Amino acid sequence: MYRSIQSQEWKDDAVADDEAKVKTRRGRADGEISRGRILDAATEIAAERGYEGTSISAVRAKCGLPSSSIYWHFKDKDALLAAVIERSFTTWLSAWELPDEGSPIERAESLAVQTAKAVLDSPDFLRLGLMLALERRPVEPQARARFLEVRDEAQRLFGEGLLSMVPGLSQAQLRELTTYALAGSDGLFIAKEIGGDSVDLVALLTVHARAVIDHAARMLAEGAEDSAS
Amino acid sequence: MYRSIQSQEWKDDAVADDEAKVKTRRGRADGEISRGRILDAATEIAAERGYEGTSISAVRAKCGLPSSSIYWHFKDKDALLAAVIERSFTTWLSAWELPDEGSPIERAESLAVQTAKAVLDSPDFLRLGLMLALERRPVEPQARARFLEVRDEAQRLFGEGLLSMVPGLSQAQLRELTTYALAGSDGLFIAKEIGGDSVDLVALLTVHARAVIDHAARMLAEGAEDSAS
Amino acid sequence: MYRSIQSQEWKDDAVADDEAKVKTRRGRADGEISRGRILDAATEIAAERGYEGTSISAVRAKCGLPSSSIYWHFKDKDALLAAVIERSFTTWLSAWELPDEGSPIERAESLAVQTAKAVLDSPDFLRLGLMLALERRPVEPQARARFLEVRDEAQRLFGEGLLSMVPGLSQAQLRELTTYALAGSDGLFIAKEIGGDSVDLVALLTVHARAVIDHAARMLAEGAEDSAS
Amino acid sequence: MYRSIQSQEWKDDAVADDEAKVKTRRGRADGEISRGRILDAATEIAAERGYEGTSISAVRAKCGLPSSSIYWHFKDKDALLAAVIERSFTTWLSAWELPDEGSPIERAESLAVQTAKAVLDSPDFLRLGLMLALERRPVEPQARARFLEVRDEAQRLFGEGLLSMVPGLSQAQLRELTTYALAGSDGLFIAKEIGGDSVDLVALLTVHARAVIDHAARMLAEGAEDSAS
DNA sequence: AATGAATGAGGATTCATTCAT
DNA sequence: AATGAATGAATCCTCATTCAT
């Protein structure tokens, strides 16, 4: 049944490159594999073009499966993008390792370098996530909600790590500190996206790590003063 | 002919409540007014939904003018969004005033407060701009290019201000410093967008201002060391 | 721009017959005319295939206007079909003339003949309407609601006519009588649809007219008895 | 592998509540049971939405069996709906019992009451059947053909019953009489569907029964006259 | 007897845009 | 300066159906 391949050649135009990669030719293609291919394609496109910009037909062209197969695996576009977030986050998280020795500054710098690496290695997660986070459409997509959830989870985990470096912080202080830390990382990611090679991400994240630690120290000092008076 | 009344009523239904069509009925409607109404609508929608999410017909529905009128005022969607960026930036810039007295820290803190104000007062410019900045579509929209230009311009201006506070910085150092400063502001804007009332933007931007000044001081110190050795 | 005609030739297949009838060639085609052509096509198709069976693309093929033009004139498929009902009813109603002389039986028979004529001349209205009436989908279409409304209006008008023939009926009796009268007409319409030429609609409707009048007489007699006792 | 649980859950979501999947898990599920569940679901949906409105996937969602299983039991959608008609008709027929004593009027009234009961108890058969009967699509579905057949059979049977009450009618007269009788029943069914509780089906069918008997009497009288002259 | 996966065709609807007036 | 009408391409998603297991 090669006509099916032929008959759509024209559809792809600019994206034909990826077409018909793996297809186990008509049948019994393992569902998990297909699901994975769809997610790969969707991740790539969504990270480039955002939620609205990710058309099912672009995903189809990139993964080689017909749109209807995409809908067999995912309820709708929203569910697909939520799954993209889900999977990217898992990958993303696994790239991390909390350093457990060295001075606070050293540890923070290690985290900075890890962040830089994670960001540079797989920028898709953050790029898509931040785009989703910025959107404010009337009916919030599941995908956005899921990103905010996993982001929150990440912030919590990061807070725990920070607490082991700089003990004595209250919950509120920890929240403020991690918010500031993440903000720096988000902002620097954007700067890198805009500035490209002219931005030294490792250096800037290191600067930021120091700023975070400095602020933590200042917080503790103030706290000590308060309780001394 | 009651039908003619009925027949197209539905077109703006969902938004009919919005902005009672001001049209100077039967006289030549003032072009500038129409243009303004279109830009208002487009700004609001684009800041909520990004580039792809901004459909001409959504703009039509919000501003009450027919699509063809939008095309009379703007060449195409891209030009419309570029104009949105343009106008928003002007508004945005006018909110700023470089402080010219006080210690560097004091001046930096004043800037931090101004930034917080600008961000809270008209978040549309940044929200849309950052969405555009994050996108990576094959053919770059004018709107995105324009945002990057005005952002660069802003960064230059900000650099000048910074130099007057902390003289002696090299061009490269200044670039690094302003990149870091802007990154913090971008990241904190996003944190505020996500966290809402639980995020104290003024406080965090103040923290960041101090971090920037600290880093500038450190740079100068290192520079001095270098030239001393 | 003849390519547009060519380029879709294949789409129509079985329905190409009607294509490209009137089109004032690219521009300034009067809106009312187009609207009418769409309604004509939709009426014909809907009367054959019912609500779900009426695809926009079948309407497009029959009226020669692209789907997007159909959506310019009608909000959605539902509104289109509601408009079909609306217009058909107007036509339908105008075919009637209440007889004002002769005995009740004669007048009723005149109405029977008129009904037969209306049904045979333009069966579209009733066929579509009854299909809609029978449907029970979870979210009721506007089109169905509109049919029920106009049907109710018709029943009321018919009741008035009946009252002038057989005065003295109570409102409840009138309602029962018209319900029965309409039911016979609906049922006989269906019988005619099924049986084709083997069903003599005029004869059967005449039989029914007599049955209605007989029942009315019986009602009055009972009423008289009741008040006498 | 928590994902596998998540991944397709949504498929019947909207109806998950419905009919807890009875499947005799892990043992050979009894084919007849599955077939029955499919027919139940299809009957319900088809009676609500008609032929086109009955999608295989709606049936799948309601009966809990995958679409491919539906195709294992039925050749295609058309065969499924024909089977629905078949089964519903059997149920329907079994509800009838020809009265064999009493005056013609009494017997006719007994039939009227039985009809009312049948209609009120299982309206699905008639509702779907009438929808099918009204449709006029280019390629007639088996399901419609089957309905017309069983309806014809029913009309014949009813004719026989009528003949035993009112002997002496010619075949042609019998045909006319049963056509009128059925038309009344169809029409009153529709009236009941539209009017709900405001329509007293038993009363109206009784009125109709009398009308039918009256007409039969008139026919016989005319026939006698004719042959007398 | 049953089902997970796939698939091409077609569904309704919206898109950005144009053009005659 | 503005707009009613139109339009081809694209949108998301559902359709009926098939096939290997």
PDB file of N, CA and C (backbone and C1' of nucleotides) in Angstrom, chain E residues 6-20:
ATOM      1  P    DA E   6       0.491   2.578  16.547  1.00  0.00           P
ATOM      2  O5'  DA E   6      -0.356   2.656  15.216  1.00  0.00           O
ATOM      3  C5'  DA E   6      -0.199   1.592  14.286  1.00  0.00           C
ATOM      4  C4'  DA E   6      -1.207   1.750  13.191  1.00  0.00           C
ATOM      5  C3'  DA E   6      -1.164   3.098  12.478  1.00  0.00           C
ATOM      6  O3'  DA E   6      -0.705   2.858  11.165  1.00  0.00           O
ATOM      7  C1'  DA E   6      -3.389   2.362  12.876  1.00  0.00           C
ATOM      8  P    DT E   7      -0.151   4.003  10.340  1.00  0.00           P
ATOM      9  O5'  DT E   7      -1.444   4.369   9.494  1.00  0.00           O
ATOM     10  C5'  DT E   7      -2.096   3.319   8.778  1.00  0.00           C
ATOM     11  C4'  DT E   7      -3.327   3.870   8.102  1.00  0.00           C
ATOM     12  C3'  DT E   7      -3.190   5.344   7.717  1.00  0.00           C
ATOM     13  O3'  DT E   7      -3.536   5.500   6.367  1.00  0.00           O
ATOM     14  C1'  DT E   7      -5.218   4.979   8.866  1.00  0.00           C
ATOM     15  P    DG E   8      -2.729   6.383   5.463  1.00  0.00           P
ATOM     16  O5'  DG E   8      -3.914   6.916   4.542  1.00  0.00           O
ATOM     17  C5'  DG E   8      -4.630   5.946   3.779  1.00  0.00           C
ATOM     18  C4'  DG E   8      -6.034   6.450   3.504  1.00  0.00           C
ATOM     19  C3'  DG E   8      -6.072   7.834   2.863  1.00  0.00           C
ATOM     20  O3'  DG E   8      -7.116   7.780   1.900  1.00  0.00           O
ATOM     21  C1'  DG E   8      -7.286   7.867   4.893  1.00  0.00           C
ATOM     22  P    DA E   9      -7.451   8.980   0.993  1.00  0.00           P
ATOM     23  O5'  DA E   9      -8.861   9.414   1.583  1.00  0.00           O
ATOM     24  C5'  DA E   9      -9.807   8.385   1.881  1.00  0.00           C
ATOM     25  C4'  DA E   9     -11.042   9.009   2.500  1.00  0.00           C
ATOM     26  C3'  DA E   9     -11.400  10.375   1.916  1.00  0.00           C
ATOM     27  O3'  DA E   9     -12.809  10.401   1.780  1.00  0.00           O
ATOM     28  C1'  DA E   9     -11.137  10.550   4.258  1.00  0.00           C
ATOM     29  P    DG E  10     -13.515  11.615   1.097  1.00  0.00           P
ATOM     30  O5'  DG E  10     -14.123  12.403   2.326  1.00  0.00           O
ATOM     31  C5'  DG E  10     -15.062  11.748   3.170  1.00  0.00           C
ATOM     32  C4'  DG E  10     -15.207  12.579   4.414  1.00  0.00           C
ATOM     33  C3'  DG E  10     -15.627  14.009   4.122  1.00  0.00           C
ATOM     34  O3'  DG E  10     -16.905  14.158   4.726  1.00  0.00           O
ATOM     35  C1'  DG E  10     -13.943  13.880   5.784  1.00  0.00           C
ATOM     36  P    DG E  11     -17.773  15.375   4.619  1.00  0.00           P
ATOM     37  O5'  DG E  11     -17.725  15.910   6.103  1.00  0.00           O
ATOM     38  C5'  DG E  11     -18.329  15.118   7.143  1.00  0.00           C
ATOM     39  C4'  DG E  11     -18.044  15.755   8.489  1.00  0.00           C
ATOM     40  C3'  DG E  11     -18.158  17.271   8.499  1.00  0.00           C
ATOM     41  O3'  DG E  11     -19.509  17.613   8.732  1.00  0.00           O
ATOM     42  C1'  DG E  11     -16.192  16.579   9.621  1.00  0.00           C
ATOM     43  P    DA E  12     -19.947  19.050   8.329  1.00  0.00           P
ATOM     44  O5'  DA E  12     -19.293  19.921   9.499  1.00  0.00           O
ATOM     45  C5'  DA E  12     -19.806  19.767  10.809  1.00  0.00           C
ATOM     46  C4'  DA E  12     -19.000  20.627  11.766  1.00  0.00           C
ATOM     47  C3'  DA E  12     -19.279  22.124  11.596  1.00  0.00           C
ATOM     48  O3'  DA E  12     -19.312  22.713  12.890  1.00  0.00           O
ATOM     49  C1'  DA E  12     -16.971  21.689  11.246  1.00  0.00           C
ATOM     50  P    DT E  13     -19.847  24.159  13.063  1.00  0.00           P
ATOM     51  O5'  DT E  13     -18.503  25.001  12.945  1.00  0.00           O
ATOM     52  C5'  DT E  13     -17.471  24.759  13.902  1.00  0.00           C
ATOM     53  C4'  DT E  13     -16.185  25.412  13.453  1.00  0.00           C
ATOM     54  C3'  DT E  13     -16.289  26.919  13.187  1.00  0.00           C
ATOM     55  O3'  DT E  13     -15.747  27.557  14.333  1.00  0.00           O
ATOM     56  C1'  DT E  13     -14.782  25.790  11.719  1.00  0.00           C
ATOM     57  P    DT E  14     -15.586  29.121  14.348  1.00  0.00           P
ATOM     58  O5'  DT E  14     -14.103  29.386  13.838  1.00  0.00           O
ATOM     59  C5'  DT E  14     -13.050  28.718  14.498  1.00  0.00           C
ATOM     60  C4'  DT E  14     -11.741  29.129  13.850  1.00  0.00           C
ATOM     61  C3'  DT E  14     -11.560  30.635  13.727  1.00  0.00           C
ATOM     62  O3'  DT E  14     -10.227  30.880  14.157  1.00  0.00           O
ATOM     63  C1'  DT E  14     -11.196  29.630  11.628  1.00  0.00           C
ATOM     64  P    DC E  15      -9.648  32.303  14.309  1.00  0.00           P
ATOM     65  O5'  DC E  15      -8.700  32.392  13.037  1.00  0.00           O
ATOM     66  C5'  DC E  15      -7.686  31.394  12.944  1.00  0.00           C
ATOM     67  C4'  DC E  15      -6.879  31.533  11.687  1.00  0.00           C
ATOM     68  C3'  DC E  15      -6.644  32.970  11.251  1.00  0.00           C
ATOM     69  O3'  DC E  15      -5.437  33.377  11.868  1.00  0.00           O
ATOM     70  C1'  DC E  15      -7.270  31.610   9.391  1.00  0.00           C
ATOM     71  P    DA E  16      -5.210  34.966  11.927  1.00  0.00           P
ATOM     72  O5'  DA E  16      -4.625  35.304  10.484  1.00  0.00           O
ATOM     73  C5'  DA E  16      -3.535  34.575   9.973  1.00  0.00           C
ATOM     74  C4'  DA E  16      -3.338  34.906   8.501  1.00  0.00           C
ATOM     75  C3'  DA E  16      -3.108  36.395   8.232  1.00  0.00           C
ATOM     76  O3'  DA E  16      -2.158  36.504   7.185  1.00  0.00           O
ATOM     77  C1'  DA E  16      -5.055  35.657   7.080  1.00  0.00           C
ATOM     78  P    DT E  17      -1.678  37.955   6.776  1.00  0.00           P
ATOM     79  O5'  DT E  17      -2.628  38.234   5.531  1.00  0.00           O
ATOM     80  C5'  DT E  17      -2.672  37.261   4.494  1.00  0.00           C
ATOM     81  C4'  DT E  17      -3.798  37.574   3.517  1.00  0.00           C
ATOM     82  C3'  DT E  17      -3.826  39.012   3.008  1.00  0.00           C
ATOM     83  O3'  DT E  17      -3.359  38.962   1.661  1.00  0.00           O
ATOM     84  C1'  DT E  17      -5.998  38.115   3.342  1.00  0.00           C
ATOM     85  P    DT E  18      -3.196  40.292   0.815  1.00  0.00           P
ATOM     86  O5'  DT E  18      -4.553  40.321  -0.035  1.00  0.00           O
ATOM     87  C5'  DT E  18      -4.912  39.155  -0.762  1.00  0.00           C
ATOM     88  C4'  DT E  18      -6.205  39.410  -1.498  1.00  0.00           C
ATOM     89  C3'  DT E  18      -6.243  40.746  -2.236  1.00  0.00           C
ATOM     90  O3'  DT E  18      -6.753  40.449  -3.529  1.00  0.00           O
ATOM     91  C1'  DT E  18      -8.143  40.546  -0.846  1.00  0.00           C
ATOM     92  P    DC E  19      -6.399  41.390  -4.766  1.00  0.00           P
ATOM     93  O5'  DC E  19      -7.862  41.898  -5.159  1.00  0.00           O
ATOM     94  C5'  DC E  19      -8.934  40.971  -5.129  1.00  0.00           C
ATOM     95  C4'  DC E  19     -10.241  41.714  -5.108  1.00  0.00           C
ATOM     96  C3'  DC E  19     -10.145  43.116  -5.719  1.00  0.00           C
ATOM     97  O3'  DC E  19     -11.308  43.288  -6.485  1.00  0.00           O
ATOM     98  C1'  DC E  19     -11.102  43.254  -3.607  1.00  0.00           C
ATOM     99  P    DA E  20     -11.270  44.072  -7.882  1.00  0.00           P
ATOM    100  O5'  DA E  20     -12.804  44.468  -7.961  1.00  0.00           O
ATOM    101  C5'  DA E  20     -13.795  43.535  -7.531  1.00  0.00           C
ATOM    102  C4'  DA E  20     -14.994  44.277  -6.966  1.00  0.00           C
ATOM    103  C3'  DA E  20     -15.326  45.582  -7.668  1.00  0.00           C
ATOM    104  O3'  DA E  20     -16.739  45.677  -7.753  1.00  0.00           O
ATOM    105  C1'  DA E  20     -14.904  46.007  -5.376  1.00  0.00           C
TER     106       DA E  20
END
